[in-house]
Amino acid sequence: MPAHRGVLSLAVLLASACAHAARTPLAPAAGATPGCLMVPGSATRPPVITAALTDSVDPTHAAVPRNDAERLVFRHLYETLVRFDCEGRAVPALAESWTSSEGGRRWAFTLRADAQFWDGAPVTARDVVVGKGGVGYTLTPIDARVVGVWLARGSDDVPAFLADPALAVTKPAPGGDWPIGTGRYWVTGANTTSQEIRALSSAGDTLVFRQAAASDPRDLLDAGVDLLVTRDRPVLDYAATQPAFAVVELPWDRIYVLATVERPTMRLDGLEQAVRSEARRPQGGSFWWEELQACGPPPVAVPPAASPGALPPPPPPRRIAYVRGDPTGRDLAARIAALGGGVAAGLAPADFAKSLRAGTGAGYVLALPRAVPEPCRAARDLLPPWPVSVAPLVETRARAVVRRAVSRWGMDGDGTVHLAPQ
Amino acid sequence: MMFRTRLLAGFGVVVLVPLAVFGLGIRREMSGRLAAEYERRVGALAGVIRADVTRQSDGIAARLAALKGALAADNRFRVAAVQGGDRAYVLDYAGDAMRLAGLDYLQVLDDEGRVLSSGHFRNEYDRPAPIPPLSGPALVRGRTAEGPFLALVRADSLRLPGRRFVLVGGTRVDSLFLARLAPDPELAVSVVLPSDSVTPDSTGQIVAEVTLPYVESAEVPHAEPARIVVTHSESLLAALRSSVNLWFAVAVLVTALVAVLIAGWLSTRISRPVTQMEHRAALGDLARQVTHDIKNGLAPLRHVFRHLTQVAQGEPEKLPGVFAERQGTVDSSLGYLETLATNYARLYPQANERPTDVNAVVREALRHSAGADHAELRTELPDGLPPVRADALALRRVIENLLGNALDSLEGRPGTVTVATERAGAVVRLSVGDTGRGMTKSEIDRAFDDFYTTKAGGTGLGLSIVRRLVLDAGGALRVESEPGKGSKFIVELPAA
């Protein structure tokens, strides 16, 4: 196939040349947006900064987070081409600049000159595009440092999906260790224990993520952590009494839904009273899971295989499942169980995912992101594989408890907290 | 029945029956005493449970009274519950209060019986809840998100401006609660609700109960009786019974084994003299028979020598002739005795059965018979009589015995003895009749018994031997007799 590969390269170069001919340079936002700094902090970063984690972190999930703790950790380890700040503006990440052409249908992102993996290998455009892609766009390497993004429909703004963590650049590490990323901080299994994750930077500073799942997060605040992202009301109430901390609202980023085979007959309004975290009724008229027509027909449910000659399985119990350790999910499942006469069942994350795939429960309380960069991928990753009725329950948001005058913390457009550049 | 069997049966009656009565008595006494003890313990535990429930009920009531006071004084709750607002505070109120009061069940109900705040299931608000009687403890079915549970509760009420609220609080009735009620592992405590379709199996158990009102749900507002059932398993009693049965069976087996051994030893020790007596008796019988047979053989010799003596004294010149004449008798008698001796030497005379001419044997016997002066011997021996299959010697002994008895029956008086033979179908009939004293019916019945005789000095074995010899030859023997007129013995032998 050398001839084909040559023709393809020529076509790419021609297209690139044409694109450059009509290129409209855009001015990326430089550094942190001042309005996205949560608390004014010291411009000089201390050598060790500590952040508390209220959920568990699984390295195998990298770089796509499943909870608030993974969002915080992965944000500092892995990079996408761009990010969006809290005001919705694209800011450089792995790409330092970008241009668009053909009415916003073709984009070219130039990689940062010093972009490299943790192991020192330079990041190439091929590293960015390999294995990546989605509905409505194509990623292609234009040259070693330029990544082309071709859209099915033109866009005046930088496409939001480019900040999708699923497009973060990683490569597998030997021995099943943390995937090797390109972020400012790096971490290995040697730096990871059940109590903390120590992320190191080439500049010599350390970001310590300390687990609070097994203890009272208030103890960590008293012990001197610099950041705690939580939805726990008593913790926030306690932090509000401490002058050393500032409590910052984060976006309404999570929506809880009830996933069932058939639309529930009970009234599901007023559930914000059922949860003890900050919650409100779902806002907005439509949700991303209602716009999946472009993703193709929904999958057909496959009932669990029964062995030949076996008795038919007993009717499934009216069990409303939630992820164990999620207090909001537990409260919602309990209220639904109280209304519908079933029982709430907390399942470990792996068991919950398995049960959700099999559809053995009467209903599932799912925590979904309020907005997703790519609905088709999100539906494939987050929703069950059977035809599902999704009923929105409540929206929630977290708050960041930030120690004042220690370091500067910024906030992305999706509510992800991160250390702001110095 | 053998002697040993009789000994064993007697031993069983004497030893095993009292042993069985003793074992059953112990078993019954033990069961009765243990059952009484169990009943006492079950009754005592039921009393303890009754007192414990009362104590717990009083403790719950005291805590509810304290909560009621705190609730009435809580302005935030008053504002939220009466005027509305601060909903989260009301929803969380019962949870915090329940934990502080050390309860497992706490609900604040409004005047419609709906949950205003639930401590054990926060999200049950606005749901109707069961209201137990205010007068005392009760059992209710509580709910949590994970499922239902049973609670021992008390209820209290308070009135805030314009509204009445009910507080229902209690403790969880679970396996731990029941285990605390029954510290003795042999005692079991369970709760039986009116809706339970299956009640605990009380078969083989000792039961006592404590009754409490039970409210199933808000849809069934009236209370029905529930029972706290105390049972004492009779497994220990059953085990004791089994143990007693086992050891009783062991005792019976050991006793039976000892009985068999003792009976065997005793029967051996006791039966040995009896056997010796029997042997001696048999030897005596044999000796009598031998004596009798020898006398029969010696009698002709005695007659011949008496005859020769008379001839030698009176007519000595005829002695050689008479001797020659009677030499056959002497030879015949000696041969008879030799044959007899040979047979006895073999202990049991083997019959030498062969076709035998009955008339010839009768003539031989008559020739050797001494006869009697007062007796007239007649014979009726027709020609052409078929032979019979018999031992000639045995047949001669039969005829000589019958002939001797017939002559003796004349008792010295003149009379006739008739020996006759005839053919009667397939048999040859031999009869020896006399005109002697005859026999009574009882004498006829015993005539063939061993050792029965009417003659002075008789052995009582003659007719017994005759009968045995006739039967050995396959024949039959009967007697016709009439007292004072004589007797007739009839022998029938099958023709050869």
CSV table of N, CA, C and O in Angstrom, one decimal, chain B residues 7 10 12 42 62-63 99 115 130 154 169 171 192-193 209 217 222 246 282 344 405 424 434 451 465 474:
chain,number,residue,atom,x,y,z
B,7,LEU,N,-35.4,-73.3,79.6
B,7,LEU,CA,-34.6,-72.6,80.5
B,7,LEU,C,-34.5,-71.1,80.1
B,7,LEU,O,-34.6,-70.2,81.0
B,10,GLY,N,-37.7,-69.2,80.7
B,10,GLY,CA,-37.9,-68.9,82.1
B,10,GLY,C,-36.9,-67.8,82.6
B,10,GLY,O,-37.3,-66.9,83.3
B,12,GLY,N,-35.9,-65.4,80.7
B,12,GLY,CA,-36.4,-64.1,80.2
B,12,GLY,C,-37.5,-63.5,81.1
B,12,GLY,O,-37.5,-62.4,81.4
B,42,VAL,N,-39.2,-22.2,80.9
B,42,VAL,CA,-39.9,-21.5,79.9
B,42,VAL,C,-40.9,-20.5,80.5
B,42,VAL,O,-40.9,-19.3,80.1
B,62,ALA,N,-40.2,7.3,78.5
B,62,ALA,CA,-39.5,8.4,79.1
B,62,ALA,C,-38.7,9.2,78.1
B,62,ALA,O,-38.7,10.5,78.1
B,63,ARG,N,-38.1,8.5,77.1
B,63,ARG,CA,-37.3,9.3,76.1
B,63,ARG,C,-38.3,10.1,75.2
B,63,ARG,O,-38.0,11.2,74.8
B,99,ARG,N,-31.1,9.5,66.9
B,99,ARG,CA,-29.8,9.2,67.3
B,99,ARG,C,-29.4,9.7,68.7
B,99,ARG,O,-28.8,8.9,69.5
B,115,VAL,N,-46.4,11.0,57.8
B,115,VAL,CA,-45.0,11.2,58.4
B,115,VAL,C,-44.6,12.6,58.1
B,115,VAL,O,-44.5,13.0,56.9
B,130,PRO,N,-48.3,3.7,60.5
B,130,PRO,CA,-49.1,3.0,61.5
B,130,PRO,C,-49.0,3.8,62.9
B,130,PRO,O,-47.9,4.3,63.2
B,154,ARG,N,-43.6,2.9,71.6
B,154,ARG,CA,-44.5,3.6,72.4
B,154,ARG,C,-44.9,4.9,71.6
B,154,ARG,O,-44.2,5.3,70.7
B,169,GLY,N,-41.9,6.2,68.9
B,169,GLY,CA,-40.5,5.9,69.0
B,169,GLY,C,-40.3,4.5,69.5
B,169,GLY,O,-41.2,3.9,70.2
B,171,THR,N,-37.6,0.7,69.7
B,171,THR,CA,-36.3,-0.1,69.4
B,171,THR,C,-36.6,-1.2,68.4
B,171,THR,O,-37.7,-1.7,68.3
B,192,VAL,N,-44.3,-14.1,66.6
B,192,VAL,CA,-45.4,-14.6,65.6
B,192,VAL,C,-46.4,-13.5,65.4
B,192,VAL,O,-47.0,-13.1,66.4
B,193,LEU,N,-46.5,-13.0,64.2
B,193,LEU,CA,-47.4,-11.9,63.9
B,193,LEU,C,-48.7,-12.5,63.4
B,193,LEU,O,-48.8,-13.6,62.9
B,209,GLU,N,-46.0,-17.9,76.0
B,209,GLU,CA,-46.2,-16.7,75.1
B,209,GLU,C,-46.4,-15.5,75.9
B,209,GLU,O,-46.8,-15.5,77.1
B,217,SER,N,-49.9,-1.8,59.4
B,217,SER,CA,-49.6,-0.6,58.5
B,217,SER,C,-50.7,0.4,58.8
B,217,SER,O,-51.7,0.1,59.5
B,222,HIS,N,-56.4,-0.9,63.2
B,222,HIS,CA,-56.6,-1.5,64.4
B,222,HIS,C,-55.5,-2.5,64.8
B,222,HIS,O,-55.0,-3.2,63.9
B,246,LEU,N,-30.9,-46.7,74.1
B,246,LEU,CA,-29.7,-47.3,73.6
B,246,LEU,C,-29.1,-48.2,74.7
B,246,LEU,O,-28.8,-49.4,74.5
B,282,ALA,N,-32.5,-97.7,79.1
B,282,ALA,CA,-32.5,-98.3,77.8
B,282,ALA,C,-31.7,-99.6,77.9
B,282,ALA,O,-32.0,-100.7,77.3
B,344,TYR,N,-27.4,-109.5,68.3
B,344,TYR,CA,-27.1,-108.6,69.4
B,344,TYR,C,-25.7,-108.1,69.4
B,344,TYR,O,-25.4,-107.0,69.9
B,405,ASN,N,-47.8,-116.6,74.9
B,405,ASN,CA,-48.9,-115.9,75.6
B,405,ASN,C,-50.2,-116.6,75.6
B,405,ASN,O,-50.9,-116.6,76.6
B,424,ALA,N,-55.6,-113.2,52.6
B,424,ALA,CA,-56.7,-112.2,52.6
B,424,ALA,C,-56.3,-111.1,51.6
B,424,ALA,O,-55.7,-110.1,52.0
B,434,ASP,N,-56.8,-118.2,71.5
B,434,ASP,CA,-56.9,-119.1,72.7
B,434,ASP,C,-58.3,-119.0,73.3
B,434,ASP,O,-59.0,-118.0,73.0
B,451,PHE,N,-43.2,-103.0,79.0
B,451,PHE,CA,-43.1,-103.4,80.4
B,451,PHE,C,-44.5,-103.6,81.0
B,451,PHE,O,-44.7,-103.6,82.2
B,465,ILE,N,-42.3,-106.3,71.7
B,465,ILE,CA,-41.3,-106.8,70.7
B,465,ILE,C,-42.1,-107.3,69.4
B,465,ILE,O,-41.7,-107.0,68.3
B,474,GLY,N,-43.4,-104.5,57.8
B,474,GLY,CA,-44.4,-103.8,57.0
B,474,GLY,C,-45.8,-104.4,57.2
B,474,GLY,O,-46.7,-104.2,56.4
